[in-house]
XYZ file of N, CA and C in Angstrom:
846
model
N 32.255 -19.475 -16.642
C 31.570 -18.294 -16.117
C 31.201 -17.358 -17.272
N 29.986 -16.877 -17.241
C 29.546 -15.917 -18.245
C 30.154 -14.545 -17.944
N 30.371 -13.762 -18.991
C 30.915 -12.417 -18.811
C 30.068 -11.421 -19.599
N 29.605 -10.397 -18.902
C 28.828 -9.340 -19.534
C 29.473 -7.983 -19.311
N 28.876 -6.973 -19.886
C 29.351 -5.601 -19.698
C 28.176 -4.715 -19.292
N 28.496 -3.616 -18.641
C 27.460 -2.657 -18.265
C 27.934 -1.252 -18.581
N 26.981 -0.398 -18.918
C 27.303 1.002 -19.172
C 26.062 1.849 -18.963
N 26.236 3.007 -18.348
C 25.184 4.010 -18.368
C 25.028 4.461 -19.819
N 23.918 4.108 -20.420
C 23.653 4.513 -21.799
C 23.160 5.950 -21.773
N 24.003 6.874 -22.200
C 23.682 8.302 -22.082
C 23.573 8.961 -23.452
N 23.203 10.235 -23.409
C 23.050 10.986 -24.649
C 24.376 11.482 -25.215
N 25.486 11.186 -24.536
C 26.791 11.620 -25.048
C 27.763 10.455 -25.260
N 27.342 9.221 -24.929
C 28.217 8.059 -25.057
C 28.001 7.358 -26.393
N 28.785 6.340 -26.655
C 28.561 5.484 -27.812
C 27.102 5.050 -27.837
N 26.495 4.994 -28.995
C 25.102 4.594 -29.096
C 24.887 3.189 -28.578
N 23.778 2.965 -27.902
C 23.547 1.646 -27.310
C 23.415 0.571 -28.377
N 22.945 0.922 -29.556
C 22.861 -0.067 -30.631
C 24.256 -0.493 -31.091
N 25.161 0.481 -31.256
C 26.529 0.139 -31.652
C 27.238 -0.642 -30.540
N 27.013 -0.238 -29.303
C 27.615 -0.954 -28.176
C 27.140 -2.406 -28.128
N 25.852 -2.607 -28.321
C 25.294 -3.962 -28.279
C 25.888 -4.832 -29.388
N 25.961 -4.290 -30.588
C 26.558 -5.053 -31.699
C 28.013 -5.407 -31.400
N 28.748 -4.424 -30.883
C 30.168 -4.654 -30.587
C 30.331 -5.691 -29.481
N 29.471 -5.659 -28.480
C 29.542 -6.640 -27.394
C 29.242 -8.049 -27.907
N 28.232 -8.164 -28.758
C 27.885 -9.473 -29.309
C 28.989 -9.998 -30.222
N 29.570 -9.130 -31.028
C 30.654 -9.543 -31.933
C 31.846 -10.089 -31.154
N 32.040 -9.590 -29.927
C 33.163 -10.025 -29.091
C 32.752 -11.132 -28.122
N 31.577 -11.688 -28.325
C 31.082 -12.845 -27.572
C 30.836 -12.575 -26.090
N 30.535 -11.333 -25.738
C 30.054 -11.092 -24.385
C 28.660 -11.685 -24.254
N 28.348 -12.173 -23.076
C 27.060 -12.844 -22.859
C 25.910 -11.870 -22.709
N 26.178 -10.686 -22.141
C 25.078 -9.805 -21.766
C 25.497 -8.342 -21.760
N 24.494 -7.482 -21.867
C 24.658 -6.036 -21.739
C 23.685 -5.548 -20.680
N 24.215 -4.910 -19.634
C 23.407 -4.351 -18.562
C 23.403 -2.834 -18.652
N 22.232 -2.225 -18.439
C 22.143 -0.768 -18.389
C 21.426 -0.351 -17.102
N 21.941 0.666 -16.404
C 21.315 1.154 -15.180
C 20.147 2.087 -15.475
N 19.519 2.538 -14.379
C 18.365 3.432 -14.504
C 18.362 4.516 -13.430
N 18.105 5.746 -13.869
C 17.659 6.835 -12.997
C 16.752 7.708 -13.852
N 15.533 7.918 -13.401
C 14.630 8.769 -14.184
C 15.092 10.222 -14.168
N 15.749 10.612 -13.071
C 16.244 11.978 -12.895
C 17.095 11.993 -11.628
N 17.801 13.077 -11.407
C 18.499 13.290 -10.145
C 18.096 14.670 -9.611
N 17.443 14.738 -8.449
C 17.101 16.038 -7.873
C 18.362 16.865 -7.597
N 18.290 18.130 -7.894
C 19.468 18.992 -7.749
C 19.826 19.267 -6.294
N 18.933 18.960 -5.367
C 19.238 19.188 -3.948
C 20.429 18.352 -3.485
N 20.570 17.114 -4.054
C 21.663 16.218 -3.747
C 21.805 15.949 -2.253
N 20.675 15.726 -1.571
C 20.729 15.419 -0.140
C 21.248 14.009 0.120
N 20.827 13.060 -0.686
C 21.206 11.674 -0.459
C 22.661 11.434 -0.860
N 23.477 10.891 0.040
C 24.876 10.623 -0.313
C 24.985 9.438 -1.265
N 25.941 9.511 -2.157
C 26.215 8.430 -3.111
C 27.319 7.555 -2.544
N 27.110 6.246 -2.541
C 28.081 5.326 -1.941
C 29.401 5.281 -2.697
N 29.407 5.730 -3.948
C 30.618 5.662 -4.745
C 31.606 6.779 -4.516
N 31.257 7.765 -3.695
C 32.176 8.867 -3.443
C 31.449 10.185 -3.278
N 32.184 11.283 -3.080
C 31.543 12.579 -2.814
C 30.884 13.222 -4.029
N 31.363 12.887 -5.225
C 30.865 13.533 -6.440
C 30.116 12.541 -7.313
N 28.835 12.800 -7.507
C 28.018 11.931 -8.345
C 28.325 12.195 -9.813
N 28.693 11.170 -10.598
C 28.966 11.385 -12.028
C 27.715 11.838 -12.773
N 27.932 12.640 -13.806
C 26.787 13.166 -14.555
C 26.050 12.081 -15.323
N 26.669 10.883 -15.468
C 25.977 9.757 -16.105
C 24.599 9.545 -15.490
N 24.495 9.776 -14.182
C 23.289 9.443 -13.446
C 22.085 10.270 -13.891
N 22.293 11.463 -14.372
C 21.139 12.246 -14.830
C 21.111 12.433 -16.347
N 21.966 11.699 -17.056
C 21.944 11.728 -18.527
C 21.558 10.371 -19.115
N 21.216 9.408 -18.266
C 20.976 8.057 -18.769
C 19.645 7.934 -19.493
N 19.642 7.107 -20.540
C 18.418 6.853 -21.292
C 17.498 5.924 -20.496
N 16.234 5.919 -20.855
C 15.322 4.949 -20.272
C 15.833 3.555 -20.615
N 15.949 2.659 -19.643
C 16.565 1.354 -19.919
C 15.778 0.476 -20.880
N 14.458 0.553 -20.834
C 13.672 -0.325 -21.703
C 13.704 0.157 -23.148
N 13.740 1.462 -23.351
C 13.904 1.984 -24.708
C 15.294 1.632 -25.233
N 16.313 1.818 -24.380
C 17.680 1.513 -24.796
C 17.842 0.042 -25.134
N 17.299 -0.839 -24.292
C 17.452 -2.275 -24.533
C 16.639 -2.749 -25.728
N 15.531 -2.087 -26.013
C 14.772 -2.427 -27.220
C 15.599 -2.119 -28.467
N 16.319 -0.973 -28.438
C 17.198 -0.640 -29.558
C 18.311 -1.678 -29.682
N 18.842 -2.123 -28.543
C 19.891 -3.140 -28.558
C 19.360 -4.474 -29.067
N 18.137 -4.809 -28.692
C 17.537 -6.071 -29.136
C 17.377 -6.109 -30.644
N 17.084 -4.946 -31.229
C 16.803 -4.892 -32.667
C 18.028 -5.171 -33.523
N 19.230 -5.016 -32.963
C 20.439 -5.167 -33.780
C 21.296 -6.352 -33.329
N 20.756 -7.209 -32.455
C 21.489 -8.384 -31.977
C 20.590 -9.616 -32.028
N 21.211 -10.788 -31.880
C 20.428 -12.023 -31.896
C 20.745 -12.946 -30.725
N 21.939 -12.812 -30.131
C 22.344 -13.707 -29.038
C 22.512 -13.000 -27.706
N 22.824 -11.757 -27.716
C 23.174 -11.000 -26.515
C 22.002 -10.916 -25.547
N 22.230 -11.289 -24.289
C 21.201 -11.077 -23.271
C 21.157 -9.595 -22.912
N 19.964 -9.109 -22.637
C 19.723 -7.677 -22.430
C 19.161 -7.487 -21.029
N 19.813 -6.643 -20.232
C 19.503 -6.626 -18.807
C 19.421 -5.224 -18.233
N 18.541 -5.078 -17.246
C 18.534 -3.871 -16.434
C 19.465 -4.100 -15.251
N 20.269 -3.123 -14.969
C 21.205 -3.262 -13.866
C 21.472 -1.917 -13.207
N 20.514 -1.464 -12.386
C 19.269 -2.126 -12.019
C 18.060 -1.294 -12.451
N 16.894 -1.948 -12.478
C 15.633 -1.227 -12.661
C 15.126 -0.799 -11.290
N 14.760 0.469 -11.185
C 14.228 1.003 -9.927
C 12.724 0.734 -9.874
N 12.402 -0.471 -9.461
C 11.008 -0.913 -9.406
C 10.158 0.014 -8.551
N 10.759 0.593 -7.540
C 10.021 1.452 -6.602
C 9.622 2.794 -7.231
N 10.084 3.051 -8.453
C 9.718 4.283 -9.152
C 8.810 4.024 -10.355
N 8.278 2.801 -10.470
C 7.508 2.441 -11.661
C 6.188 1.779 -11.287
N 5.164 2.079 -12.048
C 3.869 1.431 -11.873
C 4.001 -0.048 -12.230
N 3.549 -0.960 -11.370
C 3.797 -2.382 -11.620
C 3.068 -2.952 -12.834
N 1.879 -2.456 -13.144
C 1.162 -2.969 -14.311
C 1.879 -2.543 -15.593
N 2.307 -1.275 -15.633
C 3.058 -0.788 -16.790
C 4.403 -1.488 -16.899
N 5.083 -1.659 -15.770
C 6.392 -2.311 -15.784
C 6.277 -3.771 -16.207
N 5.246 -4.460 -15.754
C 5.034 -5.846 -16.188
C 4.881 -5.913 -17.704
N 4.174 -4.955 -18.262
C 4.008 -4.898 -19.717
C 5.344 -4.644 -20.415
N 6.156 -3.736 -19.877
C 7.445 -3.419 -20.490
C 8.376 -4.635 -20.473
N 8.449 -5.307 -19.342
C 9.298 -6.499 -19.227
C 8.838 -7.575 -20.204
N 7.553 -7.849 -20.213
C 7.028 -8.888 -21.097
C 7.232 -8.520 -22.570
N 7.021 -7.256 -22.906
C 7.187 -6.825 -24.298
C 8.634 -6.953 -24.751
N 9.577 -6.551 -23.895
C 10.983 -6.648 -24.264
C 11.425 -8.106 -24.373
N 10.946 -8.940 -23.472
C 11.296 -10.357 -23.559
C 10.700 -10.982 -24.816
N 9.494 -10.569 -25.162
C 8.828 -11.071 -26.373
C 9.580 -10.627 -27.633
N 9.894 -9.336 -27.714
C 10.554 -8.809 -28.910
C 11.976 -9.329 -29.066
N 12.645 -9.614 -27.954
C 14.020 -10.114 -28.021
C 14.086 -11.633 -28.097
N 12.909 -12.274 -28.147
C 12.823 -13.741 -28.203
C 13.453 -14.398 -26.974
N 13.134 -13.827 -25.816
C 13.535 -14.448 -24.559
C 14.937 -14.136 -24.098
N 15.404 -12.912 -24.352
C 16.788 -12.565 -23.980
C 16.885 -11.559 -22.835
N 15.798 -11.295 -22.138
C 15.822 -10.252 -21.115
C 16.179 -10.823 -19.744
N 16.981 -10.056 -18.986
C 17.308 -10.344 -17.585
C 16.862 -9.135 -16.770
N 16.100 -9.388 -15.711
C 15.490 -8.315 -14.937
C 16.274 -8.082 -13.646
N 17.286 -7.213 -13.721
C 18.013 -6.805 -12.531
C 17.234 -5.707 -11.818
N 17.032 -5.860 -10.507
C 16.185 -4.929 -9.767
C 16.887 -4.437 -8.509
N 16.360 -3.332 -7.953
C 16.873 -2.801 -6.697
C 15.920 -1.782 -6.119
N 16.229 -1.370 -4.907
C 15.367 -0.417 -4.208
C 15.840 1.018 -4.273
N 17.057 1.224 -4.743
C 17.547 2.586 -4.885
C 18.115 3.162 -3.599
N 18.862 4.263 -3.757
C 19.521 4.915 -2.629
C 19.151 6.390 -2.510
N 18.583 6.955 -3.566
C 18.324 8.397 -3.593
C 16.910 8.684 -3.100
N 16.810 9.090 -1.831
C 15.498 9.261 -1.192
C 14.664 10.331 -1.875
N 15.301 11.450 -2.248
C 14.516 12.525 -2.854
C 14.076 12.171 -4.273
N 14.861 11.345 -4.974
C 14.444 10.888 -6.307
C 13.170 10.068 -6.206
N 13.156 9.094 -5.305
C 11.966 8.248 -5.197
C 10.783 9.007 -4.611
N 11.054 10.003 -3.764
C 9.961 10.825 -3.234
C 9.210 11.525 -4.359
N 9.926 11.911 -5.413
C 9.275 12.563 -6.551
C 8.355 11.615 -7.309
N 8.515 10.312 -7.059
C 7.630 9.303 -7.637
C 6.580 8.837 -6.635
N 6.509 9.494 -5.488
C 5.516 9.134 -4.484
C 5.907 7.971 -3.597
N 7.200 7.627 -3.567
C 7.675 6.496 -2.771
C 8.389 6.981 -1.520
N 8.056 6.401 -0.392
C 8.694 6.721 0.880
C 9.903 5.831 1.082
N 11.024 6.416 1.419
C 12.279 5.685 1.535
C 12.173 4.520 2.520
N 11.544 4.743 3.665
C 11.508 3.721 4.716
C 10.676 2.497 4.332
N 9.737 2.673 3.430
C 8.877 1.536 3.061
C 9.163 1.023 1.649
N 10.286 1.439 1.088
C 10.552 1.094 -0.316
C 10.691 -0.408 -0.532
N 11.244 -1.128 0.458
C 11.434 -2.563 0.258
C 10.114 -3.322 0.306
N 9.197 -2.899 1.164
C 7.877 -3.539 1.185
C 7.147 -3.252 -0.124
N 7.318 -2.039 -0.632
C 6.710 -1.667 -1.904
C 7.293 -2.501 -3.038
N 8.636 -2.626 -3.073
C 9.274 -3.416 -4.129
C 8.764 -4.852 -4.104
N 8.694 -5.439 -2.912
C 8.238 -6.824 -2.790
C 6.854 -6.993 -3.403
N 5.914 -6.115 -3.052
C 4.559 -6.268 -3.586
C 4.517 -6.064 -5.083
N 5.289 -5.115 -5.593
C 5.269 -4.883 -7.030
C 5.816 -6.077 -7.797
N 6.874 -6.700 -7.280
C 7.399 -7.891 -7.949
C 6.393 -9.035 -7.882
N 5.811 -9.265 -6.717
C 4.832 -10.346 -6.592
C 3.621 -10.098 -7.490
N 3.201 -8.838 -7.597
C 2.074 -8.513 -8.474
C 2.436 -8.753 -9.939
N 3.651 -8.387 -10.333
C 4.066 -8.603 -11.718
C 4.158 -10.085 -12.046
N 4.588 -10.884 -11.088
C 4.621 -12.332 -11.323
C 3.226 -12.875 -11.610
N 2.244 -12.341 -10.914
C 0.866 -12.743 -11.190
C 0.481 -12.385 -12.620
N 0.834 -11.183 -13.041
C 0.494 -10.723 -14.395
C 1.194 -11.573 -15.453
N 2.463 -11.898 -15.211
C 3.232 -12.667 -16.199
C 2.766 -14.106 -16.332
N 2.222 -14.671 -15.267
C 1.970 -16.115 -15.253
C 0.498 -16.499 -15.314
N -0.399 -15.538 -15.247
C -1.827 -15.866 -15.242
C -2.571 -15.095 -16.326
N -3.500 -15.759 -16.971
C -4.297 -15.086 -18.001
C -5.187 -14.016 -17.392
N -5.711 -14.284 -16.216
C -6.475 -13.279 -15.468
C -5.792 -13.097 -14.122
N -5.123 -11.969 -13.973
C -4.319 -11.728 -12.774
C -4.992 -10.704 -11.874
N -4.791 -10.887 -10.575
C -5.213 -9.873 -9.613
C -4.256 -9.900 -8.439
N -4.218 -8.774 -7.704
C -3.327 -8.676 -6.550
C -3.932 -7.704 -5.548
N -3.867 -8.085 -4.288
C -4.430 -7.246 -3.233
C -3.441 -7.188 -2.073
N -2.756 -6.049 -1.949
C -1.759 -5.888 -0.913
C -1.842 -4.530 -0.256
N -0.812 -4.202 0.503
C -0.746 -2.924 1.204
C -0.524 -1.765 0.243
N 0.309 -1.985 -0.771
C 0.691 -0.917 -1.694
C 0.145 -1.126 -3.108
N -0.076 -2.366 -3.486
C -0.543 -2.700 -4.832
C -1.886 -3.389 -4.720
N -2.849 -2.885 -5.459
C -4.200 -3.441 -5.352
C -4.925 -3.313 -6.685
N -5.225 -4.443 -7.303
C -6.039 -4.405 -8.517
C -6.807 -5.711 -8.649
N -8.014 -5.593 -9.206
C -8.849 -6.755 -9.464
C -8.409 -7.471 -10.716
N -9.176 -8.484 -11.147
C -8.777 -9.296 -12.294
C -8.529 -8.458 -13.553
N -7.386 -8.701 -14.201
C -7.023 -7.968 -15.418
C -6.511 -8.934 -16.479
N -6.577 -8.490 -17.743
C -5.923 -9.172 -18.852
C -4.712 -8.337 -19.244
N -3.594 -8.961 -19.435
C -2.397 -8.246 -19.887
C -1.513 -9.204 -20.677
N -1.371 -8.910 -21.957
C -0.534 -9.695 -22.856
C 0.353 -8.730 -23.634
N 1.509 -9.179 -24.176
C 1.975 -10.567 -24.230
C 2.513 -11.032 -22.886
N 2.649 -12.340 -22.761
C 3.359 -12.916 -21.644
C 4.835 -13.056 -22.032
N 5.729 -13.089 -21.064
C 7.149 -13.271 -21.398
C 7.393 -14.590 -22.133
N 8.397 -14.599 -22.999
C 8.800 -15.826 -23.676
C 9.414 -16.800 -22.679
N 10.260 -16.299 -21.781
C 10.879 -17.145 -20.759
C 9.831 -17.518 -19.714
N 9.842 -18.767 -19.304
C 8.838 -19.250 -18.361
C 9.477 -19.634 -17.037
N 8.875 -19.268 -15.932
C 7.609 -18.547 -15.839
C 7.726 -17.050 -16.130
N 8.972 -16.538 -16.136
C 9.218 -15.125 -16.424
C 10.719 -14.948 -16.576
N 11.202 -13.802 -17.059
C 12.651 -13.584 -17.128
C 13.292 -13.689 -15.748
N 14.564 -14.114 -15.692
C 15.229 -14.205 -14.393
C 15.295 -12.849 -13.696
N 15.011 -12.865 -12.398
C 15.031 -11.653 -11.579
C 16.261 -11.703 -10.694
N 17.151 -10.710 -10.830
C 18.375 -10.645 -10.048
C 18.271 -9.483 -9.063
N 18.473 -9.770 -7.797
C 18.381 -8.751 -6.753
C 19.738 -8.111 -6.525
N 19.797 -6.794 -6.720
C 21.031 -6.066 -6.475
C 21.212 -5.740 -5.002
N 22.466 -5.394 -4.635
C 22.738 -4.935 -3.283
C 23.275 -6.003 -2.352
N 23.626 -5.554 -1.144
C 24.172 -6.459 -0.144
C 23.848 -5.933 1.252
N 22.570 -5.673 1.504
C 22.135 -5.188 2.799
C 21.791 -6.325 3.744
N 21.417 -5.992 4.972
C 21.131 -7.030 5.972
C 19.921 -7.896 5.647
N 19.008 -7.397 4.800
C 17.819 -8.185 4.464
C 17.773 -8.567 2.979
N 18.881 -8.372 2.273
C 18.900 -8.695 0.844
C 18.579 -10.161 0.586
N 19.157 -11.060 1.378
C 18.929 -12.485 1.148
C 17.469 -12.876 1.360
N 16.757 -12.154 2.226
C 15.327 -12.421 2.403
C 14.605 -12.263 1.073
N 14.939 -11.195 0.358
C 14.274 -10.923 -0.922
C 14.715 -11.891 -2.005
N 16.021 -12.198 -2.017
C 16.518 -13.151 -3.020
C 15.804 -14.486 -2.876
N 15.718 -14.983 -1.657
C 15.135 -16.302 -1.423
C 13.637 -16.309 -1.695
N 12.944 -15.227 -1.326
C 11.490 -15.232 -1.466
C 11.026 -15.061 -2.906
N 11.600 -14.106 -3.658
C 10.992 -13.808 -4.960
C 11.983 -13.521 -6.090
N 13.246 -13.869 -5.910
C 14.217 -13.633 -6.979
C 14.870 -14.934 -7.437
N 15.560 -14.840 -8.561
C 16.253 -15.992 -9.132
C 17.761 -15.896 -8.954
N 18.239 -14.755 -8.487
C 19.672 -14.601 -8.314
C 20.013 -13.382 -7.499
N 21.275 -13.321 -7.104
C 21.821 -12.211 -6.311
C 22.900 -11.520 -7.129
N 22.929 -10.170 -7.096
C 23.856 -9.396 -7.904
C 24.471 -8.274 -7.066
N 25.455 -8.596 -6.216
C 26.120 -7.554 -5.434
C 27.099 -6.753 -6.284
N 27.434 -5.558 -5.803
C 28.426 -4.717 -6.473
C 29.800 -5.116 -5.959
N 30.666 -5.603 -6.833
C 31.948 -6.162 -6.446
C 32.855 -5.262 -5.631
N 33.197 -4.052 -6.122
C 34.231 -3.274 -5.429
C 33.752 -2.426 -4.261
N 32.442 -2.424 -3.953
C 31.962 -1.527 -2.910
C 32.474 -1.900 -1.517
N 32.653 -3.196 -1.267
C 33.072 -3.638 0.057
C 33.823 -4.958 -0.085
N 34.696 -5.263 0.879
C 35.433 -6.539 0.815
C 34.543 -7.711 1.207
N 33.610 -8.046 0.312
C 32.640 -9.095 0.592
C 33.332 -10.459 0.548
N 33.053 -11.288 1.530
C 33.533 -12.674 1.541
C 32.610 -13.485 0.640
N 32.920 -13.502 -0.657
C 31.996 -14.114 -1.605
C 31.749 -15.596 -1.349
N 32.776 -16.412 -1.146
C 32.482 -17.833 -0.915
C 31.573 -18.048 0.292
N 31.854 -17.348 1.389
C 31.027 -17.492 2.582
C 29.624 -16.970 2.389
N 29.520 -15.827 1.716
C 28.200 -15.235 1.473
C 27.363 -16.120 0.546
N 27.990 -16.648 -0.487
C 27.269 -17.498 -1.432
C 26.792 -18.770 -0.738
N 27.655 -19.363 0.075
C 27.262 -20.566 0.806
C 26.100 -20.275 1.749
N 26.153 -19.112 2.430
C 25.081 -18.745 3.352
C 23.767 -18.533 2.610
N 23.840 -17.905 1.441
C 22.630 -17.677 0.659
C 22.019 -19.003 0.211
N 22.823 -19.895 -0.278
C 22.282 -21.160 -0.775
C 21.740 -22.019 0.362
N 22.351 -21.912 1.543
C 21.805 -22.615 2.708
C 20.443 -22.042 3.078
N 20.337 -20.712 3.040
C 19.048 -20.063 3.307
C 17.998 -20.533 2.319
N 18.385 -20.604 1.053
C 17.443 -21.045 0.034
C 16.986 -22.469 0.259
N 17.914 -23.339 0.599
C 17.576 -24.745 0.821
C 16.620 -24.897 2.005
N 16.852 -24.137 3.072
C 15.979 -24.189 4.235
C 14.571 -23.695 3.899
N 14.482 -22.809 2.887
C 13.185 -22.292 2.469
C 12.512 -23.181 1.426
N 13.138 -24.325 1.120
C 12.545 -25.251 0.176
C 12.951 -25.043 -1.263
N 13.984 -24.234 -1.493
C 14.450 -23.993 -2.852
C 15.666 -24.846 -3.160
N 15.816 -25.196 -4.417
C 17.023 -25.858 -4.880
C 18.142 -24.821 -4.847
N 19.209 -25.045 -4.062
C 20.280 -24.039 -3.993
C 20.846 -23.673 -5.359
N 20.865 -24.634 -6.277
C 21.403 -24.368 -7.612
C 20.519 -23.426 -8.418
N 19.277 -23.191 -7.957
C 18.365 -22.299 -8.685
C 18.654 -20.828 -8.405
N 19.547 -20.550 -7.455
C 19.892 -19.172 -7.107
C 21.236 -18.834 -7.755
N 21.211 -18.019 -8.783
C 22.438 -17.670 -9.496
C 23.138 -16.492 -8.818
N 24.428 -16.365 -9.088
C 25.228 -15.271 -8.527
C 25.890 -14.517 -9.675
N 25.658 -13.204 -9.719
C 26.323 -12.337 -10.687
C 27.059 -11.236 -9.920
N 28.256 -10.876 -10.371
C 29.027 -9.817 -9.732
C 28.972 -8.582 -10.606
N 28.335 -7.552 -10.092
C 28.177 -6.278 -10.797
C 29.453 -5.459 -10.623
N 29.928 -4.841 -11.700
C 31.205 -4.119 -11.662
C 32.313 -5.049 -11.169
N 32.395 -6.221 -11.765
C 33.445 -7.178 -11.408
C 34.816 -6.575 -11.696
N 35.771 -6.913 -10.850
C 37.130 -6.417 -11.056
C 37.743 -7.074 -12.290
N 38.401 -6.277 -13.092
C 38.993 -6.778 -14.332
C 40.413 -7.257 -14.046
N 40.480 -8.288 -13.234
C 41.745 -8.872 -12.801
C 41.613 -10.393 -12.878
N 42.542 -11.044 -13.555
C 42.402 -12.479 -13.791
C 42.309 -13.275 -12.504
N 43.150 -12.964 -11.524
C 43.139 -13.708 -10.270
C 41.810 -13.553 -9.543
N 41.276 -12.331 -9.545
C 39.991 -12.087 -8.890
C 38.877 -12.819 -9.625
N 38.920 -12.787 -10.942
C 37.898 -13.473 -11.726
C 37.926 -14.980 -11.466
N 39.108 -15.541 -11.371
C 39.197 -16.973 -11.079
C 38.667 -17.283 -9.681
N 38.865 -16.354 -8.748
C 38.319 -16.573 -7.405
C 36.802 -16.521 -7.427
N 36.238 -15.628 -8.238
C 34.782 -15.601 -8.415
C 34.303 -16.952 -8.955
N 34.995 -17.411 -9.975
C 34.615 -18.655 -10.644
C 34.652 -19.829 -9.659
N 35.694 -19.898 -8.868
C 35.836 -20.979 -7.883
C 34.761 -20.902 -6.802
N 34.278 -19.687 -6.531
C 33.249 -19.514 -5.501
C 31.854 -19.869 -6.005
N 31.729 -20.119 -7.309
C 30.427 -20.484 -7.863
C 29.679 -19.335 -8.501
N 30.391 -18.247 -8.801
C 29.760 -17.114 -9.480
C 29.428 -17.508 -10.914
N 28.213 -17.223 -11.331
C 27.772 -17.577 -12.688
C 28.154 -16.529 -13.717
N 28.165 -15.248 -13.296
C 28.355 -14.170 -14.270
C 29.180 -13.038 -13.648
N 30.189 -12.589 -14.376
C 30.943 -11.387 -14.020
C 30.565 -10.291 -15.009
N 30.304 -9.106 -14.494
C 29.842 -7.995 -15.336
C 30.845 -6.857 -15.226
N 31.536 -6.553 -16.331
C 32.560 -5.516 -16.356
C 31.924 -4.147 -16.620
N 32.347 -3.145 -15.871
C 31.838 -1.793 -16.063
C 32.579 -1.050 -17.166
N 31.827 -0.305 -17.948
C 32.378 0.559 -18.993
C 32.016 2.009 -18.677
N 32.887 2.958 -18.972
C 32.531 4.369 -18.774
C 31.545 4.835 -19.840
N 30.805 5.866 -19.538
C 29.933 6.476 -20.555
C 30.811 7.354 -21.441
N 31.334 6.741 -22.496
C 32.306 7.434 -23.340
C 32.020 7.138 -24.808
N 32.777 7.792 -25.683
C 32.540 7.631 -27.116
C 33.140 6.319 -27.620
N 32.843 6.016 -28.882
C 33.236 4.737 -29.461
C 34.752 4.544 -29.476
N 35.508 5.627 -29.673
C 36.962 5.503 -29.746
C 37.555 5.095 -28.399
N 36.843 5.362 -27.328
C 37.281 4.937 -26.005
C 36.757 3.552 -25.659
N 35.517 3.263 -26.068
C 34.853 2.026 -25.648
C 35.315 0.807 -26.434
N 35.465 0.919 -27.733
C 35.780 -0.270 -28.533
C 37.120 -0.904 -28.148
N 38.205 -0.134 -27.952
C 39.447 -0.768 -27.492
C 39.309 -1.405 -26.113
N 38.492 -0.804 -25.258
C 38.268 -1.361 -23.924
C 37.524 -2.696 -24.030
N 36.543 -2.758 -24.918
C 35.843 -4.017 -25.152
C 36.808 -5.103 -25.652
N 37.722 -4.719 -26.520
C 38.704 -5.683 -27.024
C 39.547 -6.237 -25.873
N 39.978 -5.352 -24.980
C 40.810 -5.794 -23.853
C 40.016 -6.685 -22.909
N 38.768 -6.302 -22.624
C 37.944 -7.096 -21.718
C 37.570 -8.447 -22.335
N 37.409 -8.469 -23.649
C 37.067 -9.728 -24.320
C 38.201 -10.744 -24.176
N 39.443 -10.286 -24.264
C 40.580 -11.179 -24.078
C 40.618 -11.704 -22.645
N 40.312 -10.840 -21.684
C 40.282 -11.245 -20.294
C 39.170 -12.253 -20.042
N 38.032 -12.032 -20.691
C 36.890 -12.931 -20.507
C 37.191 -14.348 -20.970
N 38.045 -14.485 -21.971
C 38.361 -15.800 -22.514
C 38.973 -16.736 -21.477
N 39.657 -16.180 -20.491
C 40.363 -17.041 -19.537
C 39.419 -17.671 -18.514
N 38.188 -17.151 -18.401
C 37.273 -17.702 -17.387
C 35.995 -18.274 -17.994
N 35.877 -18.270 -19.307
C 34.674 -18.809 -19.938
C 34.673 -20.328 -19.873
C-alpha cells in the first residue's frame, strides 16, 4: 500500500518546498494539499469536522502554486490536490493548470477533486450549491476533452465553448488520475462515470470499507469498467497499524496521513514517526 501525507500549506506552516523534500527523503509516495480560495466571515455553512473551523482554511496557499514549488525540489514524490474545488474554477484555466503542473513535474500530478461544503464560499464564485455536482461533472468532462484532443470543444448546460487549442497536454495519458473525494449517496455515480478512484475521509464516519469498496467495483463492472481500474485512497487515514492493515486487506491502494499546519520543529519529528509506521504496510 502506498502512503502519502497531506497538509494545509499555509503562510505560517513549514514551507511546502521543505515539506516536499522531507517527505521524499522519508520515502512517502505523495503529498496532498487542500484548497479554499477564501472563507466568508458569515460562517453560515456548518463544518463537518466540528463547531470551530480551523484557521488553516482561510490561510491556505493556492494548491497549484504550492505544488509547483514542491515539484521544483523533488523528483519522485507524487503531487496532489486534496481536494481541488473544481466548482470554484474556470474549466479552461483549470485544464491548463493541471496540464502545466503534470508537464513540469514530468507526470507526477494526482487530481483529487470535490464539490465542497461551504455554500457561501462557492456563491462568491457564482456557483449555486444545489447544482454544484452537475457543474462539477461538466467541468471535468470538458477538461478531459481539452487534455485529450488537439482541437477540443464542449457544449453543455454549464460549460460551453467551441473548438479551441490548448497546450501543453498532460504527460500522463490520457490525463492525470482523478480521485473523487467524499462519501455521499451519489458519489459512486461520479467515480464510475468520470473518475479513476475514490478518496473518502477516513475518520468522518464508521465506513464499512470492504463492503463499500466491493460495491463500488461491482458498480464499475456493471458500467463496463475494469474493477481494478478504480483505485481507493483513504484521506486522513488513521495512524494505527491495525487499521492500516485492515485498509490494506480491503484493497486500499493509498493511505494518506494528515499533518497539522505547523512549523518544521513540529512537522519533521511527526514525519519520522509516520515514516516508520508506513514501513509496515508498504
